Coordinates of C-alpha atoms and ligand atoms in Angstrom, one line a residue:
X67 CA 122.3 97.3 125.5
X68 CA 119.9 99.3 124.3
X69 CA 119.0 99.4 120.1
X70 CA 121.8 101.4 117.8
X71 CA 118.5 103.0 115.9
X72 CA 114.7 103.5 116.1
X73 CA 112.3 104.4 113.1
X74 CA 109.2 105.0 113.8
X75 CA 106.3 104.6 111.3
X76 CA 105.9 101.0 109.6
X77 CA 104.5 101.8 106.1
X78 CA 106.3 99.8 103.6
X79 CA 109.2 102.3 103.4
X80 CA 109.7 102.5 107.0
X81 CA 109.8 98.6 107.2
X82 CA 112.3 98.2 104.6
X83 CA 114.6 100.7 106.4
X84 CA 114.2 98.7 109.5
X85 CA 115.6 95.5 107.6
X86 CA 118.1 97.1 105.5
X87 CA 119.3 98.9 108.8
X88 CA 119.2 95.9 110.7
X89 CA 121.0 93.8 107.6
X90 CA 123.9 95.8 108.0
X91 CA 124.3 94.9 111.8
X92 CA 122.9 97.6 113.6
X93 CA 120.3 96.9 116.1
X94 CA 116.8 98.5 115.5
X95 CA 114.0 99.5 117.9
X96 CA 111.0 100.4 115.9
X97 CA 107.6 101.7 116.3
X98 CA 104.2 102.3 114.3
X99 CA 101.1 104.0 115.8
X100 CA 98.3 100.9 114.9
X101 CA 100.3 97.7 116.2
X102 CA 99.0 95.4 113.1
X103 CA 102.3 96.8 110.9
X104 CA 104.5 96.2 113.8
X105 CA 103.6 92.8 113.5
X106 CA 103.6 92.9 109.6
X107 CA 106.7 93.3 109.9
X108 CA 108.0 91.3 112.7
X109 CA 106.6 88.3 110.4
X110 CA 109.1 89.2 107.8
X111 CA 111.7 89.4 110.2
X112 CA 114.3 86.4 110.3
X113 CA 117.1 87.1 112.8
X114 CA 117.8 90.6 112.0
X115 CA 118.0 92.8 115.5
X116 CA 114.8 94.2 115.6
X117 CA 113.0 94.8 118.4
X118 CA 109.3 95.5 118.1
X119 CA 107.9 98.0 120.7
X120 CA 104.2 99.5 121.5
X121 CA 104.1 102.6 122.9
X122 CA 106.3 105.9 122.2
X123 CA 107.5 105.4 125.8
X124 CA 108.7 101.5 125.6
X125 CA 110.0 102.6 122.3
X126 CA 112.2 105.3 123.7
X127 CA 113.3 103.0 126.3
X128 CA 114.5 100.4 124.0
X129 CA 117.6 102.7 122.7
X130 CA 120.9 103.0 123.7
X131 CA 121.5 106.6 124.2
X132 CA 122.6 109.3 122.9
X133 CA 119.1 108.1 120.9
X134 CA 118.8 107.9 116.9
X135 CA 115.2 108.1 116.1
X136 CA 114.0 108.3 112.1
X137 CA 110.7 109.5 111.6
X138 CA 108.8 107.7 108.2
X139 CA 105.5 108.9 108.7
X140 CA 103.7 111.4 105.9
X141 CA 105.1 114.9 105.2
X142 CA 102.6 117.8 107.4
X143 CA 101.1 118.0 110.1
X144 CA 101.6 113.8 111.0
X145 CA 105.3 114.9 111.6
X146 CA 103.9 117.5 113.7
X147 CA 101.9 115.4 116.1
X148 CA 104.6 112.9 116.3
X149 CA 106.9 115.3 117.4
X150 CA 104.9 116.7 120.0
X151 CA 104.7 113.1 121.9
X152 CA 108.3 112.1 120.9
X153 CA 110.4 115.3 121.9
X154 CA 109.0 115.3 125.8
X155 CA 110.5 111.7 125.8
X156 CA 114.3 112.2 125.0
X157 CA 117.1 113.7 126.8
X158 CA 119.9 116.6 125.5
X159 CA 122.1 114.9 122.8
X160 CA 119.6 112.8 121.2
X161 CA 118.6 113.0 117.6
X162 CA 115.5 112.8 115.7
X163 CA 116.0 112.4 111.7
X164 CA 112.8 113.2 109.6
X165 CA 112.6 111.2 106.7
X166 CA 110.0 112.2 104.7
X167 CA 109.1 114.7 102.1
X168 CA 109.2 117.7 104.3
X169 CA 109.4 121.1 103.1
X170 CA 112.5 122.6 104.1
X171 CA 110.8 125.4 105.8
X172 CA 109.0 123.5 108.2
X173 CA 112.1 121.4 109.0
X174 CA 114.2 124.5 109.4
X175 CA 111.1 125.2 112.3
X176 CA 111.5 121.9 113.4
X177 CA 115.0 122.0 113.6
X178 CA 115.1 125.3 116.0
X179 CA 112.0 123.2 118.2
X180 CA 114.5 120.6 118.5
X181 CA 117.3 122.8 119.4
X182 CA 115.4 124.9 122.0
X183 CA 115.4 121.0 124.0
X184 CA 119.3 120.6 123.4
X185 CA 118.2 118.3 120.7
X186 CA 119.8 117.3 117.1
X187 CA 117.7 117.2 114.4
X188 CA 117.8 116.2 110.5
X189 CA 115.6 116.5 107.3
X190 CA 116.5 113.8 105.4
X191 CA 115.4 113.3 102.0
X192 CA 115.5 109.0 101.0
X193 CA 115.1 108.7 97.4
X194 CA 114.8 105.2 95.8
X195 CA 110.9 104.4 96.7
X196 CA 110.0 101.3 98.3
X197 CA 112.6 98.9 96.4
X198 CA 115.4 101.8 97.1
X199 CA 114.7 101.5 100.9
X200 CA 115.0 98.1 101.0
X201 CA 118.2 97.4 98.8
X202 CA 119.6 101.0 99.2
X203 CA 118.3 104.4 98.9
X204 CA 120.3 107.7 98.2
X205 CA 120.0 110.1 101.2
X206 CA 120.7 113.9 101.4
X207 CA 120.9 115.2 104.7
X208 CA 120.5 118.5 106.4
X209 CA 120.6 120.3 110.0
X210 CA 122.8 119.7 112.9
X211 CA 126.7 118.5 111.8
X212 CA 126.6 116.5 115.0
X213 CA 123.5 114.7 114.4
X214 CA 124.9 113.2 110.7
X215 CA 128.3 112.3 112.7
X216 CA 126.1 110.8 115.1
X217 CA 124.9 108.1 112.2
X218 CA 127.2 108.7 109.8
X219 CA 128.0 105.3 109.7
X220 CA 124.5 103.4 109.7
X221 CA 123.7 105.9 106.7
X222 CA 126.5 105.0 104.3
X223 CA 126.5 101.6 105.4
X224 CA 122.2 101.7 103.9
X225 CA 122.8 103.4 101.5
X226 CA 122.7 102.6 97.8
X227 CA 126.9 102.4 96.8
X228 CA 127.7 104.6 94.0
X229 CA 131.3 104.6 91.6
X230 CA 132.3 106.9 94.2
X231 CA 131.2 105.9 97.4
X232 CA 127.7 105.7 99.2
X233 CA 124.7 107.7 97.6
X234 CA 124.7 109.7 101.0
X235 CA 125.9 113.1 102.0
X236 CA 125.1 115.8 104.7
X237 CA 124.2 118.9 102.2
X238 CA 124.4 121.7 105.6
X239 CA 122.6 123.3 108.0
X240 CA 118.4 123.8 108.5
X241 CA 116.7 122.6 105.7
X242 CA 119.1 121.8 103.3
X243 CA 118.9 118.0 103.0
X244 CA 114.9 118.2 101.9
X245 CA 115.9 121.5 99.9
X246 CA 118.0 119.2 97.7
X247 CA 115.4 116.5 97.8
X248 CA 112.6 119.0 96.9
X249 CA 114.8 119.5 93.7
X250 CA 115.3 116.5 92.8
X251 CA 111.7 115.7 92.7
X252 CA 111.4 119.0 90.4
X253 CA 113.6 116.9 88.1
X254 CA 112.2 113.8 88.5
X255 CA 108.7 115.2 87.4
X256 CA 110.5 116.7 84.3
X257 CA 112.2 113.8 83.3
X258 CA 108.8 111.8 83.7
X259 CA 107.2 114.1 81.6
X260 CA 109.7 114.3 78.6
X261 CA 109.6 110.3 78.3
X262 CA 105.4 110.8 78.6
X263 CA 105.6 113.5 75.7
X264 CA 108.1 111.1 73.9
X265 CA 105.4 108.5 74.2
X266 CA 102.8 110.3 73.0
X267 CA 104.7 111.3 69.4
X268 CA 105.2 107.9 69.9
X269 CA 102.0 106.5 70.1
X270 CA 99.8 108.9 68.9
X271 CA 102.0 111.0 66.4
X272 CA 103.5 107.3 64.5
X273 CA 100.7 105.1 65.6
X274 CA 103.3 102.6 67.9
X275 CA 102.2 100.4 70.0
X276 CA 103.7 100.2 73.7
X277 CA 105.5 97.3 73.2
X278 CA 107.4 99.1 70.0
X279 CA 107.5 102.4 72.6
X280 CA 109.4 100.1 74.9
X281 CA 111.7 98.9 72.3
X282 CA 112.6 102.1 71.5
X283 CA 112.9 103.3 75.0
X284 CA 115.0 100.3 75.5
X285 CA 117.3 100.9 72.4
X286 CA 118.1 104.8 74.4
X287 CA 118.3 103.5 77.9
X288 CA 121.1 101.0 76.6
X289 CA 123.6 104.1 75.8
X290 CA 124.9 107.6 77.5
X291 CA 120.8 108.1 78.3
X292 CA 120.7 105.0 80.4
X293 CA 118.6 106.0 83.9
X294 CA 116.3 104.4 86.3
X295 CA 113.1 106.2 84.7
X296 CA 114.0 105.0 81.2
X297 CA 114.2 101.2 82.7
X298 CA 110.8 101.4 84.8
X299 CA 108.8 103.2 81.6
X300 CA 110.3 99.9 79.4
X301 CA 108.6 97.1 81.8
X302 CA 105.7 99.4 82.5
X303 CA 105.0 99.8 78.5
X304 CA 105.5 96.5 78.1
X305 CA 103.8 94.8 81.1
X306 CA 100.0 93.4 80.6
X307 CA 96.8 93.6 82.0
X308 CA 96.0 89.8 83.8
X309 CA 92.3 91.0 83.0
X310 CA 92.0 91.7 79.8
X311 CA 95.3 91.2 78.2
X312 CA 95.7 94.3 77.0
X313 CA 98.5 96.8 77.5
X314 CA 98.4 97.7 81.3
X315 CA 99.2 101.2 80.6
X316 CA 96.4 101.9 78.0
X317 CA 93.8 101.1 80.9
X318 CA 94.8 103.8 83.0
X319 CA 93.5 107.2 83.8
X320 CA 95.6 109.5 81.9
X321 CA 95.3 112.4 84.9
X322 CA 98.6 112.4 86.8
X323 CA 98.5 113.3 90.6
X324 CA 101.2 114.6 92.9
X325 CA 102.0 114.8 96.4
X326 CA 103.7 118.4 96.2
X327 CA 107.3 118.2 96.0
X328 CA 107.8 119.2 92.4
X329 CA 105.1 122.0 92.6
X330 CA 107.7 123.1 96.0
X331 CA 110.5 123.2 93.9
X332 CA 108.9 125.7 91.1
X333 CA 107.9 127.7 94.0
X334 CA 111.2 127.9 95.3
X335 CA 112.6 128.7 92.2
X336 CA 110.2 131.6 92.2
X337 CA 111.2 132.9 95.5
X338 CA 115.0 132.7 94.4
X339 CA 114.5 134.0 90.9
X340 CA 115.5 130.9 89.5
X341 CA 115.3 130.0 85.8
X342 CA 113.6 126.5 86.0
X343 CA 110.7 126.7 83.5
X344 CA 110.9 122.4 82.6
X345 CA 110.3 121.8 85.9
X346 CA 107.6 124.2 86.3
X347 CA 106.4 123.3 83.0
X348 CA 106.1 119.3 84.1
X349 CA 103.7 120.6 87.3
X350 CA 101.9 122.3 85.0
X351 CA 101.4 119.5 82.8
X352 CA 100.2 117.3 85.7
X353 CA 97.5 119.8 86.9
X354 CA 96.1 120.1 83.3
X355 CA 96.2 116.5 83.0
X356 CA 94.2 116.5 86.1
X357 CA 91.2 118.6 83.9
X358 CA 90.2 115.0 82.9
X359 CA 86.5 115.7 82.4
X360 CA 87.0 119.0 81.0
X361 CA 89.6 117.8 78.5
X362 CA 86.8 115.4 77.1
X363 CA 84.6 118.3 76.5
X364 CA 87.0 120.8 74.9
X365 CA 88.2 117.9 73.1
X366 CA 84.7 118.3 70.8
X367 CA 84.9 122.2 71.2
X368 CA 88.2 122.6 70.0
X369 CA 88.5 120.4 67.3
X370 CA 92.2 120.4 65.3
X371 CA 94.9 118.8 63.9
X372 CA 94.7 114.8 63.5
X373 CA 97.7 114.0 66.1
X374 CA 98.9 111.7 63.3
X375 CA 102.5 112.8 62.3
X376 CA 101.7 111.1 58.8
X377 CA 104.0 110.9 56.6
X378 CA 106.2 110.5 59.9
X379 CA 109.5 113.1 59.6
X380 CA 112.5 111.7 57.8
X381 CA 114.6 110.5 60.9
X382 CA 112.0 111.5 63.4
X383 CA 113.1 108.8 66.0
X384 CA 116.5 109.7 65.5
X385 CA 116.1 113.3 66.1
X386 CA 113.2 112.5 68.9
X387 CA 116.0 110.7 70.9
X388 CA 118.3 114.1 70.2
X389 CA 115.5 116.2 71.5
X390 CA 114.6 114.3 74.8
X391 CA 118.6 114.0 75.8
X392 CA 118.7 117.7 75.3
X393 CA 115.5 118.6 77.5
X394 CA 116.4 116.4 80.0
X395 CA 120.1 117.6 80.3
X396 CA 118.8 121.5 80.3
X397 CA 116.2 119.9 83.1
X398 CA 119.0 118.5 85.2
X399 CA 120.6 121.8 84.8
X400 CA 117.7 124.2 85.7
X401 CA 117.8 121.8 89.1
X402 CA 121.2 122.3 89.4
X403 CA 121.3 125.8 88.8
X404 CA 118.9 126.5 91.8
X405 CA 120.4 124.2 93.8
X406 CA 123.4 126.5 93.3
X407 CA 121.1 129.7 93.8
X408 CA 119.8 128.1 96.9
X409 CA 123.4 127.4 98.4
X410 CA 124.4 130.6 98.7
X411 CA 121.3 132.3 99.7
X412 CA 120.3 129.8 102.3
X413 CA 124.0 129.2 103.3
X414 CA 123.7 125.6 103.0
X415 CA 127.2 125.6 101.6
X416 CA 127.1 121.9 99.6
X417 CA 128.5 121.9 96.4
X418 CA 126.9 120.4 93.1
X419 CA 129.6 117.9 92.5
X420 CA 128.1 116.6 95.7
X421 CA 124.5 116.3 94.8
X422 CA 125.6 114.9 91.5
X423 CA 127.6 112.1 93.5
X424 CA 125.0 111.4 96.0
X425 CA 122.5 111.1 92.9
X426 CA 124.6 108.4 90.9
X427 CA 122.7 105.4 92.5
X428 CA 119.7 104.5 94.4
X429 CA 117.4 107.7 93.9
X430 CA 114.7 107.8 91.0
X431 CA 116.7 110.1 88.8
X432 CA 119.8 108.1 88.4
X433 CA 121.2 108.3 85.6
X434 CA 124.3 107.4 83.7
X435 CA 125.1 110.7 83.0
X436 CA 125.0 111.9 86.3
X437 CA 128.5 111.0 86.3
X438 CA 129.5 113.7 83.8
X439 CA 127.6 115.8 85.3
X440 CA 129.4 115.3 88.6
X441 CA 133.0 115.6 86.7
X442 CA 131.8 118.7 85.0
X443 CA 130.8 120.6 88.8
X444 CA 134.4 119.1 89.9
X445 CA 135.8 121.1 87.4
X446 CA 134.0 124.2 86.7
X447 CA 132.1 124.5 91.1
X448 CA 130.4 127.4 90.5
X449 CA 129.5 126.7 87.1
X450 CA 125.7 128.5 85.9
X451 CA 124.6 126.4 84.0
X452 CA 125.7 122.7 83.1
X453 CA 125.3 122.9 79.3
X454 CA 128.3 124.9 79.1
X455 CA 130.6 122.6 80.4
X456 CA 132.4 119.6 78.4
X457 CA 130.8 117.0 77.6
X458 CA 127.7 118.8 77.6
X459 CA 128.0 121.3 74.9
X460 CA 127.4 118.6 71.9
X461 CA 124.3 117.5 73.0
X462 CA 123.7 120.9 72.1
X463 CA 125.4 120.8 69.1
X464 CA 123.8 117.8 68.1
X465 CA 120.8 118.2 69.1
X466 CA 119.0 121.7 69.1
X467 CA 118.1 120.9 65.5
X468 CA 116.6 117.8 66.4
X469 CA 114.6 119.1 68.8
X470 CA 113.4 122.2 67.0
X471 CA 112.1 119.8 64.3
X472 CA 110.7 117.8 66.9
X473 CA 109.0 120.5 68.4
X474 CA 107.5 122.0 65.3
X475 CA 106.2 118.3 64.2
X476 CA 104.7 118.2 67.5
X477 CA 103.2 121.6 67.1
X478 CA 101.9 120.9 63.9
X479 CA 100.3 117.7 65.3
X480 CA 98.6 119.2 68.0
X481 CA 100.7 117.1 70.0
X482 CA 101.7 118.8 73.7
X483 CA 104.8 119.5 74.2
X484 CA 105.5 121.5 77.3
X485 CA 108.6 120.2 78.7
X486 CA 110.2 119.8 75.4
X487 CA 109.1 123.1 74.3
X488 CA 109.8 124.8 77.3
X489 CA 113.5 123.4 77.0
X490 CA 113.8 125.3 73.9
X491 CA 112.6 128.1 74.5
X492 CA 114.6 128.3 77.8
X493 CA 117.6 127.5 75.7
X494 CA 116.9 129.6 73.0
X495 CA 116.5 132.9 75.6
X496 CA 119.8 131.9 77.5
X497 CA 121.9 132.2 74.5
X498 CA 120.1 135.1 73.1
X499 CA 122.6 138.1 74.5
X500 CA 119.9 140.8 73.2
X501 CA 116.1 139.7 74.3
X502 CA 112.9 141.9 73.8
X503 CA 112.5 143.0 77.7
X504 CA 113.8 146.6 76.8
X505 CA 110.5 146.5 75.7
X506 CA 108.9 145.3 78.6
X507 CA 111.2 147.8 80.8
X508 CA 109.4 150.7 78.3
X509 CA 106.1 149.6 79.3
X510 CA 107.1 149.3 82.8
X511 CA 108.4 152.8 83.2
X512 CA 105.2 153.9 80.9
X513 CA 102.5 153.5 82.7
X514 CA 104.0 152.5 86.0
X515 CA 106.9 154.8 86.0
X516 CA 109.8 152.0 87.6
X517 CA 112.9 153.5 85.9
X518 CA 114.6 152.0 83.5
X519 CA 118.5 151.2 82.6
X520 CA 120.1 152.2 79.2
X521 CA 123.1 150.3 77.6
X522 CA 125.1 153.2 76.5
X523 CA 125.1 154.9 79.5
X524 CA 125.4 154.3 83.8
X525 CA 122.0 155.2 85.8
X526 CA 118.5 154.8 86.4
X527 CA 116.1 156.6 83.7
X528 CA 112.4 158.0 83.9
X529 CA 110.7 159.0 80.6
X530 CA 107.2 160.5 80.2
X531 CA 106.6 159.4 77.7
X532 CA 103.4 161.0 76.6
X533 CA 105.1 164.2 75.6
X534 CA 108.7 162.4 74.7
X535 CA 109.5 163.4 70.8
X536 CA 108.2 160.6 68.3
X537 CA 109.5 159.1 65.1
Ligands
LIG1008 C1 111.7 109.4 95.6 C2 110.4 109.9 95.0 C3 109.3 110.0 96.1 C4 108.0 110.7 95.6 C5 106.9 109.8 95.3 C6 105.6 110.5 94.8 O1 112.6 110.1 95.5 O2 111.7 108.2 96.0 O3 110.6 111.2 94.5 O4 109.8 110.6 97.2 O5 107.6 111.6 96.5 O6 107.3 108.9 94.4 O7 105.9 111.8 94.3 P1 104.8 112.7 93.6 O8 103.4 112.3 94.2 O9 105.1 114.1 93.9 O10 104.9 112.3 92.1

């Protein structure tokens, strides 16, 4: 008998797949180009069914067929390559599962390589990191139907269990599973930096320490705001340096790098005309953090406001807490939004109550309130945008004035803001039913003459506008 399932690429994700796969009963042929992590993890390996294998070609043979093969290896052209050896070696009916951080358009190529050799083929996104892989990751799955059936039952059985079931789903044809992971990361980077912008007014705006940061952190992550990127910022801010005994986090490079997914996500958006400004404002932050050198220099040129938020506000913690459920709710619900958007242009067909399930556990933006979230998309499935759905409107209520004081502070400061900001200003413009782009439409039709409509009556209109009567 040959194995039930085959990854190939050992990194420490991919090994921890091969264990928790092989935990769960199911046999597991696996495969890594330099032998030394084969063996890596073949010394970690007890009795779990795992059979180590050398070569593509001894690797193929050591599967039962119809074959299940999971690629780990790095998002690009390393899929590429891989592909190009593996694909030769199976037969019509196998599958090959990618489970990196693809974009979604070069797994909707991939998919339609795969077909053209009567082969099923999956984007999978596996959210959870290293830990999630091990213990239980959430997965969100797209391309052939017949492929997910095919290991269906290996993938919930992984997976991390959620209230309602395993964090696993297939989100529809092509691309869809790593469109939907693509967004979550577009999240995840917004959610990362409203906590870092929290932190700073923190730190630099009331002078905390870390270890009073983390209290605080861990006095919110205790309650409805309770999520795994709330947990991981309380041991980071509190966890040590061996060295020197101060505050790990103080001692590291304050430029944030990224491997592409969130800045993928704002792109998409783009291309679909979807209103996700956090997100795109959270990639933004990242890339000016990255200005490290020239951030010390226009520090001295532009010289302003002392940061200090002294006296601090009157109830500035309790409103700070308002403000960051708020912008991370209205980020959750940009996602959502052009995950929504995407469905029906793509025709992936998933619903949101769906993502929201398959998010409840095991990825990194888990989150007690994804819950809510997931009731609110039950009962409102084509709903545009979360806030308006129970119990999502009093966070609003409560806490737009919380976060315009917290904004202004922050402004006065000289303390960034952009995720935060951006949150209100998206707000502010959603619920604004009369905006100032009549103007813009004026100055469009001006000196570019693109027609313009009017509210009081049906049609397109051209003025010139140099000779048009003035007031
Ligand atoms: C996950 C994470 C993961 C992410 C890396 C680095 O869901 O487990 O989103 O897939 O890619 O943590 O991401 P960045 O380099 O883009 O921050």
């Amino acid at each position: 008998m040959g194995a039930r399932f085959g990854i190939i690429g050992l990194a420490t994700m991919g090994q921890n797949l091969a264990l928790n796969v092989s935990r769960k009963g199911f046999s597991v042929a696996v495969f890594n180009r330099t032998a030394e992590r084969t063996k890596a993890l073949m010394e970690r390996v007890k009795d779990e069914p795992i059979v180590p294998t050398f070569s593509l070609r001894e690797f193929v043979g050591a599967l039962e067929k119809p074959r299940a093969v999971l690629l780990m290896v790095q998002a690009g052209k390393p899929v590429d390559e891989v592909l190009s050896e593996l694909f030769p070696l199976l037969e019509p009916g196998d599958l090959v599962m990618d489970g990196g951080n693809s974009h979604f358009l070069d797994t909707e190529r991939r998919l339609k390589e795969a077909e053209a050799r009567g082969l099923r083929y999956l984007g999978m996104g596996i959210s959870g990191g290293e830990a999630g892989a091990l213990r239980g990751p959430a997965i969100m799955a797209g391309g052939h139907a017949a492929g997910y059936a095919q290991v269906e039952e290996i993938l919930r059985a992984i997976a991390a269990q959620g209230l309602d079931g395993p964090c696993c789903g297939y989100f529809g044809p092509g691309g869809a599973g790593h469109y939907v992971k693509m967004v979550h990361n577009g999240i995840e980077y917004a959610v990362m930096q409203a906590i870092a912008e929290c932190y700073d007014l923190m730190k630099r705006g009331l002078g905390l320490s870390p270890r009073e940061a983390a209290e605080i952190f861990g006095e919110w992550n205790a309650g409805e705001l309770e999520s795994y990127l709330l947990s991981i910022t309380v041991d980071i801010l509190r966890t040590v340096d061996g060295e020197t005994g101060s505050p790990l986090v103080e001692l590291i490079k304050d430029a944030a790098e990224q491997k592409g997914t969130g800045k993928w996500s704002t792109q998409a958006a783009l291309d679909l005309g979807a209103p996700t400004p956090t997100i795109a404002e959270a990639v933004f932050a990242r890339i000016v953090s990255a200005l490290k050198e020239e951030r010390l220099s226009a520090e001295k040129a532009l010289p302003g406001p002392s940061a200090a938020l002294s006296p601090a506000p009157e109830g500035f913690l309790a409103d700070l807490k308002k403000a960051y459920a708020l912008t991370v709710v209205t980020a959750y619900g940009q996602g959502f939004r052009q995950l929504r958007d995407a469905a029906a242009e793509h025709g992936y067909g998933f619903a949101l109550a769906e993502v929201a399930r398959v998010w409840t556990a095991g990825c990194i933006i888990r989150a007690r309130m994804l819950s809510e979230m997931r009731r609110a998309f039950l009962h409102h499935p084509d709903l545009p945008f979360l806030l308006l759905a129970e119990p999502f409107p009093r966070l609003w209520e409560e806490g737009h004035p919380s976060l315009r004081r917290v904004v202004c502070a922050a402004h006065r400061a000289g303390i960034p803001v952009p995720a935060m900001s951006s949150a209100l200003n998206f707000l502010d413009a959603y619920r604004t039913g009369r905006l100032p782009a009549n103007l813009i439409q004026a100055q469009r039709d001006y000196f570019g003459a693109h027609t313009y409509e009017r509210l009081d009556k049906p049609g397109k209109f051209h003025t010139h506008w140099e000779e048009a009567p003035r007031c």
